[in-house]
CSV table of C-alpha atoms (C1' of nucleotides) in Angstrom, one decimal:
chain,number,residue,atom,x,y,z
A,448,MET,CA,8.1,-28.3,10.7
A,449,ILE,CA,6.6,-26.9,13.9
A,450,LYS,CA,2.9,-26.7,13.6
A,451,LEU,CA,0.3,-24.8,15.6
A,452,VAL,CA,-1.1,-26.3,18.7
A,453,ARG,CA,-4.1,-28.6,18.4
A,454,GLY,CA,-7.4,-26.7,18.6
A,455,PHE,CA,-5.7,-23.4,18.0
A,456,LYS,CA,-5.8,-21.5,14.7
A,457,ASP,CA,-4.3,-18.6,12.8
A,458,ILE,CA,-6.6,-15.9,11.5
A,459,LEU,CA,-5.0,-15.1,8.1
A,460,PRO,CA,-5.0,-11.8,6.3
A,461,ALA,CA,-7.9,-13.0,4.0
A,462,ASP,CA,-10.1,-13.0,7.1
A,463,THR,CA,-8.8,-10.3,9.4
A,464,GLY,CA,-10.6,-7.6,7.5
A,465,LEU,CA,-13.9,-9.2,8.4
A,466,TRP,CA,-12.8,-9.6,12.1
A,467,GLN,CA,-11.9,-5.9,12.2
A,468,TYR,CA,-15.2,-5.0,10.7
A,469,VAL,CA,-17.2,-7.1,13.2
A,470,GLU,CA,-15.3,-5.6,16.1
A,471,ALA,CA,-15.8,-2.1,14.8
A,472,ILE,CA,-19.6,-2.7,14.6
A,473,VAL,CA,-19.9,-4.1,18.1
A,474,ARG,CA,-17.7,-1.4,19.7
A,475,GLU,CA,-19.8,1.4,18.2
A,476,LEU,CA,-23.1,-0.3,19.2
A,477,LEU,CA,-22.0,-1.0,22.7
A,478,GLU,CA,-20.5,2.5,23.2
A,479,ASP,CA,-23.9,4.0,22.0
A,480,PHE,CA,-25.6,1.9,24.7
A,481,GLY,CA,-23.3,3.3,27.4
A,482,PHE,CA,-20.8,0.5,27.7
A,483,SER,CA,-17.1,1.1,28.3
A,484,GLU,CA,-14.3,-1.2,27.3
A,485,LEU,CA,-12.5,-3.1,30.1
A,486,ARG,CA,-9.3,-5.0,29.2
A,487,ILE,CA,-8.6,-7.9,31.5
A,488,PRO,CA,-5.7,-10.3,31.6
A,489,LEU,CA,-5.7,-13.8,30.0
A,490,LEU,CA,-4.4,-15.3,33.2
A,491,GLU,CA,-6.1,-15.5,36.6
A,492,GLN,CA,-5.8,-17.4,39.8
A,493,THR,CA,-7.4,-20.7,39.4
A,494,GLU,CA,-9.6,-20.2,42.4
A,495,LEU,CA,-11.5,-17.4,40.7
A,496,PHE,CA,-12.9,-19.7,38.1
A,497,ALA,CA,-13.5,-22.6,40.5
A,498,ARG,CA,-15.6,-20.3,42.6
A,499,SER,CA,-17.5,-18.4,39.9
A,500,ILE,CA,-18.2,-21.0,37.3
A,501,GLY,CA,-18.8,-23.8,39.7
A,502,GLY,CA,-16.5,-26.6,40.8
A,503,ASP,CA,-18.7,-29.4,39.4
A,504,THR,CA,-19.0,-28.0,35.9
A,505,ASP,CA,-17.2,-29.6,32.9
A,506,ILE,CA,-15.3,-26.4,32.3
A,507,VAL,CA,-13.6,-26.4,35.7
A,508,GLU,CA,-13.4,-30.2,36.1
A,509,LYS,CA,-11.6,-31.0,32.8
A,510,GLU,CA,-11.3,-28.2,30.3
A,511,MET,CA,-9.2,-25.5,31.9
A,512,TYR,CA,-5.6,-24.8,31.1
A,513,THR,CA,-4.2,-24.8,34.6
A,514,PHE,CA,-0.6,-24.8,35.6
A,515,THR,CA,1.6,-23.9,38.5
A,516,ASP,CA,4.0,-21.0,38.0
A,517,ARG,CA,7.5,-20.8,39.4
A,518,GLY,CA,6.2,-19.2,42.6
A,519,GLY,CA,3.9,-22.1,43.2
A,520,ALA,CA,0.7,-20.3,42.4
A,521,SER,CA,-2.0,-22.1,40.5
A,522,LEU,CA,-2.9,-20.1,37.5
A,523,THR,CA,-5.5,-20.6,34.7
A,524,LEU,CA,-5.9,-19.3,31.2
A,525,ARG,CA,-9.4,-17.8,31.3
A,526,PRO,CA,-12.1,-20.1,30.1
A,527,GLU,CA,-14.6,-17.2,30.0
A,528,ALA,CA,-14.6,-13.5,30.8
A,529,THR,CA,-17.4,-12.8,33.3
A,530,ALA,CA,-15.4,-14.0,36.3
A,531,SER,CA,-12.5,-11.7,35.4
A,532,VAL,CA,-14.8,-8.8,34.8
A,533,VAL,CA,-16.5,-9.3,38.2
A,534,ARG,CA,-13.1,-9.6,39.8
A,535,ALA,CA,-12.0,-6.3,38.4
A,536,TYR,CA,-15.3,-4.7,39.4
A,537,ILE,CA,-14.7,-5.7,42.9
A,538,GLU,CA,-11.0,-5.3,43.1
A,539,HIS,CA,-11.0,-1.7,41.9
A,540,ARG,CA,-14.1,-0.9,43.9
A,541,LEU,CA,-15.9,0.4,40.9
A,542,TYR,CA,-19.1,-0.1,42.7
A,543,ALA,CA,-18.1,2.6,45.2
A,544,LYS,CA,-17.8,5.2,42.5
A,545,ASP,CA,-21.2,4.3,41.0
A,546,PRO,CA,-23.0,1.0,41.5
A,547,VAL,CA,-24.0,0.9,37.9
A,548,TRP,CA,-21.4,-0.2,35.4
A,549,LYS,CA,-21.7,-1.3,31.8
A,550,LEU,CA,-18.6,-3.0,30.6
A,551,TYR,CA,-17.5,-4.9,27.6
A,552,THR,CA,-14.4,-6.9,26.7
A,553,ILE,CA,-13.2,-8.6,23.5
A,554,GLY,CA,-10.6,-11.3,23.4
A,555,PRO,CA,-9.6,-15.0,23.4
A,556,MET,CA,-10.8,-17.6,25.9
A,557,PHE,CA,-9.3,-21.1,26.4
A,558,ARG,CA,-10.9,-24.4,27.0
A,559,ARG,CA,-9.3,-27.7,26.4
A,560,GLU,CA,-12.1,-29.4,24.5
A,561,ARG,CA,-12.0,-31.7,21.5
A,562,PRO,CA,-11.8,-29.4,18.5
A,563,GLN,CA,-14.8,-29.4,16.2
A,564,LYS,CA,-16.5,-27.2,13.7
A,565,GLY,CA,-17.1,-23.8,15.3
A,566,ARG,CA,-15.2,-24.9,18.5
A,567,TYR,CA,-11.6,-24.2,19.2
A,568,ARG,CA,-9.4,-24.4,22.2
A,569,GLN,CA,-8.6,-20.7,21.8
A,570,PHE,CA,-11.8,-19.0,20.9
A,571,TYR,CA,-12.9,-15.4,20.8
A,572,GLN,CA,-15.7,-13.8,22.7
A,573,ILE,CA,-17.3,-10.4,22.9
A,574,ASN,CA,-18.6,-10.0,26.4
A,575,ALA,CA,-21.0,-7.3,27.7
A,576,GLU,CA,-21.9,-7.1,31.4
A,577,VAL,CA,-24.1,-4.8,33.3
A,578,PHE,CA,-23.7,-4.4,37.1
A,579,GLY,CA,-26.0,-2.8,39.6
A,580,LEU,CA,-29.3,-3.0,37.8
A,581,ASN,CA,-31.8,-5.6,38.7
A,582,HIS,CA,-34.8,-4.2,36.9
A,583,PRO,CA,-36.2,-6.4,34.1
A,584,LYS,CA,-35.6,-3.4,31.7
A,585,SER,CA,-32.0,-4.1,32.1
A,586,ASP,CA,-32.4,-7.8,30.9
A,587,ALA,CA,-34.4,-6.6,28.0
A,588,GLU,CA,-31.9,-3.9,27.1
A,589,VAL,CA,-29.0,-6.3,27.1
A,590,ILE,CA,-30.9,-8.7,24.8
A,591,LEU,CA,-31.8,-5.7,22.6
A,592,VAL,CA,-28.1,-4.9,22.2
A,593,LEU,CA,-27.3,-8.4,21.2
A,594,MET,CA,-30.1,-8.8,18.7
A,595,THR,CA,-29.4,-5.4,17.2
A,596,PHE,CA,-25.8,-6.4,16.7
A,597,MET,CA,-26.9,-9.5,14.8
A,598,ASP,CA,-29.2,-7.3,12.8
A,599,ARG,CA,-26.4,-4.9,11.9
A,600,LEU,CA,-24.3,-7.7,10.6
A,601,GLY,CA,-27.2,-8.7,8.4
A,602,LEU,CA,-27.9,-11.9,10.2
A,603,SER,CA,-31.6,-12.5,10.0
A,604,ASP,CA,-31.9,-16.2,10.7
A,605,ILE,CA,-31.1,-15.9,14.3
A,606,THR,CA,-33.6,-17.2,16.8
A,607,LEU,CA,-33.7,-16.0,20.4
A,608,GLN,CA,-34.6,-18.5,23.1
A,609,ILE,CA,-35.3,-17.3,26.7
A,610,ASN,CA,-35.9,-19.0,30.0
A,611,SER,CA,-35.9,-18.2,33.7
A,612,LEU,CA,-33.9,-20.3,36.1
A,613,GLY,CA,-35.5,-18.8,39.1
A,614,CYS,CA,-33.5,-17.7,42.1
A,615,PRO,CA,-32.2,-19.4,45.3
A,616,VAL,CA,-35.7,-19.2,46.7
A,617,CYS,CA,-37.5,-21.2,44.0
A,618,ARG,CA,-34.8,-23.3,42.3
A,619,PRO,CA,-34.1,-25.8,45.1
A,620,HIS,CA,-37.8,-26.7,45.1
A,621,PHE,CA,-37.8,-27.2,41.3
A,622,LYS,CA,-34.7,-29.5,41.4
A,623,ILE,CA,-36.5,-31.8,43.8
A,624,ALA,CA,-39.6,-31.7,41.6
A,625,VAL,CA,-37.5,-32.8,38.6
A,626,GLN,CA,-35.8,-35.6,40.5
A,627,SER,CA,-39.1,-37.0,41.7
A,628,PHE,CA,-40.4,-36.8,38.2
A,629,VAL,CA,-37.6,-38.9,36.7
A,630,ALA,CA,-37.5,-41.3,39.6
A,631,SER,CA,-40.2,-43.4,37.9
A,632,ARG,CA,-38.5,-43.3,34.5
A,633,SER,CA,-34.9,-44.1,35.4
A,634,GLU,CA,-34.8,-47.1,33.0
A,635,GLN,CA,-35.5,-44.8,30.0
A,636,LEU,CA,-32.6,-42.5,30.8
A,637,CYS,CA,-29.0,-42.8,29.4
A,638,SER,CA,-26.1,-43.2,31.8
A,639,ASP,CA,-25.2,-39.6,31.6
A,640,CYS,CA,-28.6,-38.5,32.6
A,641,LEU,CA,-28.6,-40.8,35.5
A,642,ARG,CA,-25.5,-39.2,36.7
A,643,ARG,CA,-26.9,-35.7,36.1
A,644,ARG,CA,-30.1,-36.6,38.0
A,645,ASP,CA,-28.1,-36.5,41.2
A,646,GLU,CA,-25.6,-33.8,40.5
A,647,ASN,CA,-27.4,-31.2,38.5
A,648,PRO,CA,-31.0,-32.2,37.6
A,649,LEU,CA,-31.5,-29.1,35.4
A,650,ARG,CA,-29.1,-30.7,32.9
A,651,LEU,CA,-31.6,-33.4,32.2
A,652,PHE,CA,-33.3,-31.0,29.9
A,653,ASP,CA,-30.3,-30.7,27.7
A,654,CYS,CA,-29.9,-34.4,26.6
A,655,LYS,CA,-30.2,-35.1,22.9
A,656,VAL,CA,-30.7,-38.9,23.2
A,657,PRO,CA,-34.2,-39.6,21.8
A,658,ALA,CA,-35.3,-41.8,24.7
A,659,CYS,CA,-34.3,-39.1,27.2
A,660,LYS,CA,-36.0,-36.4,25.2
A,661,GLU,CA,-39.2,-38.5,25.2
A,662,ALA,CA,-38.9,-39.2,28.9
A,663,MET,CA,-38.6,-35.5,29.6
A,664,GLN,CA,-41.5,-34.6,27.4
A,665,ASP,CA,-43.9,-34.1,30.2
A,666,ALA,CA,-41.4,-33.0,32.8
A,667,PRO,CA,-42.3,-30.2,35.0
A,668,SER,CA,-41.3,-26.7,33.8
A,669,ILE,CA,-39.3,-24.5,36.0
A,670,LEU,CA,-41.5,-21.7,34.7
A,671,ASP,CA,-44.4,-23.2,36.7
A,672,ASP,CA,-42.3,-23.3,39.8
A,673,LEU,CA,-41.0,-19.7,39.9
A,674,CYS,CA,-41.6,-17.7,43.0
A,675,GLY,CA,-43.8,-14.7,42.7
A,676,ALA,CA,-40.9,-12.2,42.3
A,677,CYS,CA,-39.2,-14.3,39.6
A,678,GLN,CA,-42.5,-14.8,37.8
A,679,ALA,CA,-43.1,-11.1,37.7
A,680,HIS,CA,-39.5,-10.4,36.6
A,681,PHE,CA,-39.8,-12.8,33.7
A,682,ALA,CA,-43.2,-11.4,32.6
A,683,GLU,CA,-41.7,-8.0,32.5
A,684,VAL,CA,-38.7,-9.1,30.4
A,685,LYS,CA,-41.1,-10.6,27.9
A,686,LYS,CA,-43.2,-7.5,27.8
A,687,TYR,CA,-40.2,-5.3,27.0
A,688,LEU,CA,-39.0,-7.7,24.3
A,689,GLU,CA,-42.4,-7.5,22.7
A,690,GLY,CA,-42.2,-3.7,23.0
A,691,PHE,CA,-38.9,-3.9,21.0
A,692,GLU,CA,-40.6,-6.3,18.6
A,693,ILE,CA,-37.9,-8.9,19.3
A,694,PRO,CA,-39.3,-12.3,18.5
A,695,TYR,CA,-38.4,-15.0,21.0
A,696,GLN,CA,-39.1,-18.6,21.9
A,697,ILE,CA,-39.5,-19.8,25.5
A,698,ASN,CA,-37.4,-22.9,26.1
A,699,HIS,CA,-37.8,-24.1,29.6
A,700,GLY,CA,-35.1,-26.6,28.9
A,701,LEU,CA,-32.6,-23.8,28.3
A,702,VAL,CA,-30.1,-24.4,31.0
A,703,ARG,CA,-26.8,-22.5,31.0
A,704,GLY,CA,-23.7,-24.5,31.7
A,705,LEU,CA,-22.3,-22.1,34.3
A,706,ASP,CA,-23.6,-22.2,37.8
A,707,TYR,CA,-23.9,-18.5,38.5
A,708,TYR,CA,-26.9,-17.8,36.4
A,709,THR,CA,-30.2,-16.7,38.0
A,710,ARG,CA,-33.5,-15.7,36.6
A,711,THR,CA,-33.3,-14.7,32.9
A,712,THR,CA,-31.2,-16.8,30.6
A,713,PHE,CA,-31.1,-16.6,26.8
A,714,GLU,CA,-29.3,-17.9,23.8
A,715,ALA,CA,-29.1,-16.8,20.2
A,716,LEU,CA,-29.2,-19.8,17.8
A,717,ALA,CA,-28.3,-20.1,14.2
A,718,GLU,CA,-29.6,-23.3,12.7
A,719,SER,CA,-27.3,-23.1,9.7
A,720,LEU,CA,-24.4,-23.7,12.1
A,721,GLY,CA,-25.6,-27.2,12.6
A,722,THR,CA,-24.8,-28.8,15.9
A,723,GLN,CA,-22.7,-26.0,17.3
A,724,ASN,CA,-25.5,-23.6,16.8
A,725,ALA,CA,-25.3,-21.4,19.9
A,726,VAL,CA,-23.7,-18.1,18.7
A,727,ALA,CA,-24.3,-16.2,21.8
A,728,GLY,CA,-25.6,-16.8,25.3
A,729,GLY,CA,-26.1,-15.0,28.5
A,730,GLY,CA,-28.3,-14.2,31.4
A,731,ARG,CA,-28.6,-12.7,34.8
A,732,TYR,CA,-26.3,-13.6,37.7
A,733,ASP,CA,-27.5,-11.7,40.7
A,734,GLY,CA,-25.5,-13.7,43.3
A,735,LEU,CA,-22.1,-13.7,41.6
A,736,VAL,CA,-20.6,-10.4,42.7
A,737,LYS,CA,-21.4,-11.2,46.3
A,738,ALA,CA,-20.2,-14.8,46.0
A,739,LEU,CA,-16.8,-13.5,44.8
A,740,GLY,CA,-16.5,-11.2,47.9
A,741,GLY,CA,-18.0,-8.0,46.5
A,742,PRO,CA,-21.1,-6.1,47.5
A,743,ASP,CA,-24.6,-7.6,46.9
A,744,GLN,CA,-24.9,-6.2,43.4
A,745,PRO,CA,-26.9,-7.8,40.6
A,746,GLY,CA,-25.5,-8.5,37.1
A,747,VAL,CA,-26.6,-9.4,33.7
A,748,GLY,CA,-24.7,-9.9,30.5
A,749,PHE,CA,-23.9,-12.0,27.4
A,750,ALA,CA,-21.1,-13.6,25.5
A,751,ILE,CA,-20.9,-13.8,21.7
A,752,GLY,CA,-18.9,-16.6,20.1
A,753,VAL,CA,-17.0,-14.7,17.5
A,754,ASP,CA,-15.7,-17.8,15.7
A,755,ARG,CA,-19.2,-19.0,15.1
A,756,LEU,CA,-20.2,-15.6,14.0
A,757,MET,CA,-17.5,-15.7,11.4
A,758,GLU,CA,-18.9,-19.1,10.2
A,759,LEU,CA,-22.1,-17.3,9.6
A,760,LEU,CA,-20.4,-14.4,7.8
A,761,ALA,CA,-18.1,-16.7,5.8
A,762,GLY,CA,-17.9,-15.6,2.2
A,763,ARG,CA,-17.9,-11.9,2.9
A,764,SER,CA,-14.2,-11.8,3.3
A,765,GLN,CA,-13.5,-10.7,-0.2
A,766,ASP,CA,-15.4,-7.4,0.6
A,767,PHE,CA,-12.4,-6.5,2.7
A,768,ASP,CA,-9.6,-7.3,0.4
A,769,LYS,CA,-7.0,-4.6,0.3
A,770,THR,CA,-6.2,-4.0,-3.3
A,771,PRO,CA,-3.5,-1.5,-4.4
A,772,HIS,CA,-4.6,1.5,-6.4
A,773,VAL,CA,-1.4,1.8,-8.3
A,774,TYR,CA,1.1,-0.8,-9.3
A,775,ILE,CA,4.5,0.5,-10.4
A,776,ALA,CA,6.1,-1.5,-13.2
A,777,ALA,CA,9.7,-0.4,-13.3
A,778,MET,CA,12.2,-1.8,-15.8
A,779,GLY,CA,15.8,-1.2,-15.4
A,780,GLU,CA,18.0,-0.2,-12.5
A,781,ARG,CA,17.4,3.6,-12.8
A,782,ALA,CA,13.6,3.1,-13.1
A,783,GLN,CA,13.6,0.8,-10.2
A,784,ASP,CA,15.3,3.4,-8.0
A,785,ILE,CA,13.0,6.2,-9.1
A,786,GLY,CA,10.0,4.0,-8.8
A,787,PHE,CA,11.0,3.1,-5.3
A,788,GLN,CA,10.9,6.7,-4.3
A,789,TRP,CA,7.5,7.3,-6.0
A,790,LEU,CA,6.2,4.2,-4.2
A,791,GLN,CA,6.9,5.8,-0.8
A,792,ASP,CA,5.7,9.2,-1.9
A,793,LEU,CA,2.3,7.8,-3.1
A,794,ARG,CA,1.9,6.0,0.2
A,795,PHE,CA,2.4,9.1,2.2
A,796,GLN,CA,-0.3,10.6,0.0
A,797,LYS,CA,-2.7,7.8,1.1
A,798,VAL,CA,-2.5,6.1,-2.3
A,799,ARG,CA,-2.0,2.4,-1.8
A,800,ALA,CA,0.8,1.4,-4.1
A,801,GLU,CA,2.9,-1.6,-4.8
A,802,MET,CA,5.8,-2.5,-7.0
A,803,ASP,CA,8.1,-5.4,-7.8
A,804,PHE,CA,11.7,-5.0,-6.5
A,805,GLU,CA,13.0,-7.6,-8.9
A,806,ASN,CA,13.6,-6.2,-12.3
A,807,ARG,CA,11.1,-8.5,-14.0
A,808,SER,CA,9.7,-8.5,-17.5
A,809,LEU,CA,6.8,-6.1,-18.2
A,810,LYS,CA,4.6,-9.1,-19.0
A,811,SER,CA,5.3,-10.5,-15.6
A,812,GLN,CA,4.7,-7.2,-13.8
A,813,MET,CA,1.5,-6.6,-15.7
A,814,ARG,CA,0.3,-10.0,-14.8
A,815,ARG,CA,1.0,-9.4,-11.1
A,816,ALA,CA,-0.7,-6.0,-11.2
A,817,ASP,CA,-3.7,-7.7,-12.6
A,818,LYS,CA,-3.7,-10.4,-10.0
A,819,LEU,CA,-3.4,-7.9,-7.2
A,820,GLY,CA,-6.4,-6.1,-8.6
A,821,ALA,CA,-4.5,-2.8,-9.1
A,822,ALA,CA,-6.6,0.0,-10.7
A,823,TYR,CA,-3.7,1.6,-12.4
A,824,VAL,CA,-0.3,0.6,-13.5
A,825,LEU,CA,2.5,3.1,-13.7
A,826,ILE,CA,5.0,2.0,-16.4
A,827,VAL,CA,8.4,3.4,-16.4
A,828,GLY,CA,11.6,2.3,-18.1
A,829,ASP,CA,14.6,3.6,-20.1
A,830,ARG,CA,12.4,4.9,-22.9
A,831,GLU,CA,10.2,6.9,-20.5
A,832,LEU,CA,13.1,8.3,-18.5
A,833,GLU,CA,14.7,9.6,-21.7
A,834,GLU,CA,11.5,11.3,-22.7
A,835,GLY,CA,11.0,12.6,-19.1
A,836,THR,CA,7.6,10.9,-18.9
A,837,ALA,CA,6.0,7.8,-17.5
A,838,VAL,CA,2.8,6.0,-18.6
A,839,LEU,CA,-0.2,5.7,-16.3
A,840,ARG,CA,-2.5,3.0,-17.5
A,841,ASN,CA,-6.1,2.4,-16.3
A,842,MET,CA,-6.4,-1.3,-16.0
A,843,THR,CA,-10.1,-1.3,-16.6
A,844,THR,CA,-10.5,1.2,-19.4
A,845,LYS,CA,-7.0,0.6,-20.8
A,846,GLU,CA,-6.7,4.4,-21.3
A,847,GLN,CA,-3.1,5.6,-21.0
A,848,ASP,CA,-1.7,9.0,-20.1
A,849,LYS,CA,1.9,10.2,-20.6
A,850,VAL,CA,2.8,12.0,-17.4
A,851,PRO,CA,5.8,14.3,-17.0
A,852,LEU,CA,8.1,13.0,-14.3
A,853,GLN,CA,8.2,16.2,-12.3
A,854,ASP,CA,4.4,16.2,-11.7
A,855,LEU,CA,4.1,12.5,-11.6
A,856,VAL,CA,3.2,11.9,-7.9
A,857,ARG,CA,0.7,14.8,-7.8
A,858,PHE,CA,-0.9,13.6,-11.1
A,859,VAL,CA,-1.3,10.1,-9.8
A,860,VAL,CA,-2.7,11.2,-6.5
A,861,ASP,CA,-5.3,13.4,-8.3
A,862,ARG,CA,-6.2,10.7,-10.8
A,863,THR,CA,-6.7,8.0,-8.2
A,864,ASN,CA,-8.7,10.3,-5.9
A,865,THR,CA,-11.2,11.3,-8.5
A,866,SER,CA,-11.8,7.7,-9.7
A,867,SER,CA,-14.3,5.4,-8.0
A,868,VAL,CA,-11.5,3.3,-6.8
A,869,GLY,CA,-10.0,6.0,-4.6
A,870,SER,CA,-13.1,6.4,-2.6
A,871,ARG,CA,-14.1,2.8,-1.9
B,362,G,C1',-12.6,-38.9,27.3
B,363,U,C1',-15.6,-42.0,23.1
B,364,G,C1',-16.7,-43.1,17.8
B,365,G,C1',-16.5,-42.3,12.2
B,366,G,C1',-13.9,-40.2,7.9
B,367,U,C1',-9.3,-38.2,5.7
B,368,G,C1',-3.7,-37.6,5.3
B,369,U,C1',0.2,-37.8,-2.0
B,370,A,C1',3.6,-30.8,-4.9
B,371,G,C1',1.9,-24.1,-2.3
B,372,C,C1',-3.8,-25.4,-3.4
B,373,U,C1',-7.6,-29.2,-5.3
B,374,C,C1',-7.0,-34.1,-6.0
B,375,A,C1',-5.7,-38.9,-9.4
B,376,G,C1',-2.6,-43.1,-8.6
B,377,U,C1',-5.8,-50.0,-11.1
B,378,C,C1',-3.4,-56.4,-9.2
B,379,G,C1',2.5,-54.2,-4.9
B,380,G,C1',6.5,-52.6,-10.3
B,381,C,C1',10.4,-45.5,-12.3
B,382,A,C1',5.8,-40.1,-8.2
B,383,G,C1',1.2,-37.9,-11.6
B,384,A,C1',-2.6,-34.0,-13.4
B,385,G,C1',-5.0,-29.3,-13.1
B,386,C,C1',-4.5,-24.7,-10.7
B,387,A,C1',-0.7,-21.3,-8.8
B,388,C,C1',4.4,-19.6,-9.5
B,389,C,C1',8.8,-18.5,-13.0
B,390,G,C1',10.6,-18.2,-18.2
B,391,G,C1',9.6,-18.2,-23.4
B,392,G,C1',6.4,-17.8,-27.9
B,393,U,C1',5.3,-11.7,-28.5
B,394,U,C1',12.4,-5.8,-29.1
B,395,G,C1',8.3,-2.8,-23.8
B,396,U,C1',1.7,-3.3,-22.5
B,397,G,C1',-2.5,-7.8,-18.1
B,398,G,C1',-6.6,-11.4,-18.6
B,399,C,C1',-7.1,-16.0,-23.7
B,400,C,C1',-3.9,-19.7,-26.2
B,401,C,C1',0.7,-22.7,-26.9
B,402,C,C1',5.7,-24.5,-25.2
B,403,G,C1',9.1,-25.2,-21.3
B,404,G,C1',10.7,-24.9,-16.1
B,405,C,C1',10.5,-24.9,-10.7
B,406,G,C1',8.2,-27.7,-7.1
B,407,G,C1',7.7,-34.4,-3.2
B,408,U,C1',10.4,-37.3,4.0
B,409,C,C1',3.5,-40.1,-0.5
B,410,G,C1',1.8,-37.4,7.8
B,411,A,C1',5.6,-40.2,11.0
B,412,G,C1',7.9,-44.9,12.8
B,413,G,C1',8.3,-50.0,12.3
B,414,G,C1',7.1,-54.8,9.7
B,415,U,C1',6.2,-58.2,5.2
B,416,U,C1',8.6,-58.3,0.2
B,417,C,C1',13.4,-58.8,-4.9
B,418,A,C1',10.3,-54.4,-4.8
B,419,A,C1',5.4,-50.6,-0.6
B,420,A,C1',1.9,-44.2,-1.8
B,421,U,C1',-0.4,-49.3,-2.3
B,422,C,C1',-0.4,-54.9,2.4
B,423,C,C1',0.1,-55.3,8.1
B,424,C,C1',1.1,-53.0,13.1
B,425,U,C1',1.9,-48.5,15.9
B,426,U,C1',1.5,-43.4,16.2
B,427,C,C1',0.5,-38.3,15.0
B,428,A,C1',-2.4,-34.6,12.8
B,429,C,C1',-6.8,-32.8,10.5
B,430,U,C1',-12.0,-33.3,10.3
B,431,C,C1',-17.1,-34.6,11.6
B,432,A,C1',-20.2,-36.3,15.5
B,433,C,C1',-21.0,-37.6,20.9
B,434,C,C1',-20.0,-35.0,25.5
B,435,C,C1',-20.0,-29.9,26.8
B,436,C,C1',-20.3,-24.9,25.5
B,437,A,C1',-20.1,-19.4,22.7
RNA sequence: GUGGGUGUAGCUCAGUCGGCAGAGCACCGGGUUGUGGCCCCGGCGGUCGAGGGUUCAAAUCCCUUCACUCACCCCA
């Protein structure tokens, strides 16, 4: 048997109702906030990601699905969406029409990581990006959208962590400060942290090894090292969040894994997810558009990990089961043929109907109707055909009506529309 | 890339010391001439993850490998 590729998964009918629901909620919310959908390809030139995400990140170094196509070009399945969105913003010169754009995109991303709970090699993200606005109101607004989305899904145990990574003016100074801080504690650090110290000292805050955590206890905070402009920006963001009554925690160790972030970064965490607890993350990336060859326009946005969202919403799938309103139990060749026609007529009248094409026993058909959760069973066989009637049975109340064949479809439509089942 | 756990029917899992491959659920049929859920009886259903080895004999012991899963790493 051919099996699905490692780290990939099928989303089965039992779950797709929930996925559709989540997507509908987020689309409506984003459109209300002035976002427009952008659909971007799954495949890009490898260089786009190397330049935007950062050549020395894990994603680019060892997680991308990269291959050479027949023309010799190096192509990569997108590991994230922001780079593509920025590319499209630049390529189609959207900034020339209006510098301010609010865009969202929904779809799969690909990273070749070891699969784990809440982590797949093809995973789904909802991305929202704002271009052309550098006011802290914009940061706060983006976070408001994210937290409102969580709220509308009924997810209350989400904590928001925020931080500021500074800008090209203040960050280099801070990196040096961190390096000199750990210089005297090298023997406490794990081998990974020793490597990070040289390559990307901000990562030292991320380590979960107890000894490293302890060593970093009194490390300098980037928030003390921000330049005046960044400090003011961060203060404003916090002020607006408080105005929205969005609770937040400041985590000066919150370091995003992608190089392009500046100033505000944030993460939405769900403790119940365990170790893979980041359900959404984002921040400001004021230098990215220019770095990719566009105008000097700021950006801010977030990505929601839909797979992890689904973990949080697990158990609600049955709310979206599609149960038929009417099950047609037809016995005998003639009844099967007539029932087959009714089946289609009912569907055209928006009544969900099912039947069994095999001429099975009534007991078997009743059992199946019950299993599918049908509200009504329409019973028809030789006896009914001779009488010119069929029996419509309510599966809950067990009440039965004899319905003349001529009026049958209309009768069934009326009956199912007036019942509570028809309007659910 | 590193480490732990698990692979037996569609699903959940038993399988003792190496001795005929099992149960429940689900599905199909019957008990009940044509009225669901409960009950009873019967039936269908297997490359015991795969390959090799030891043995008269392997689901069971040994080796290899693959997959799933959890954690590290990293990220959403």
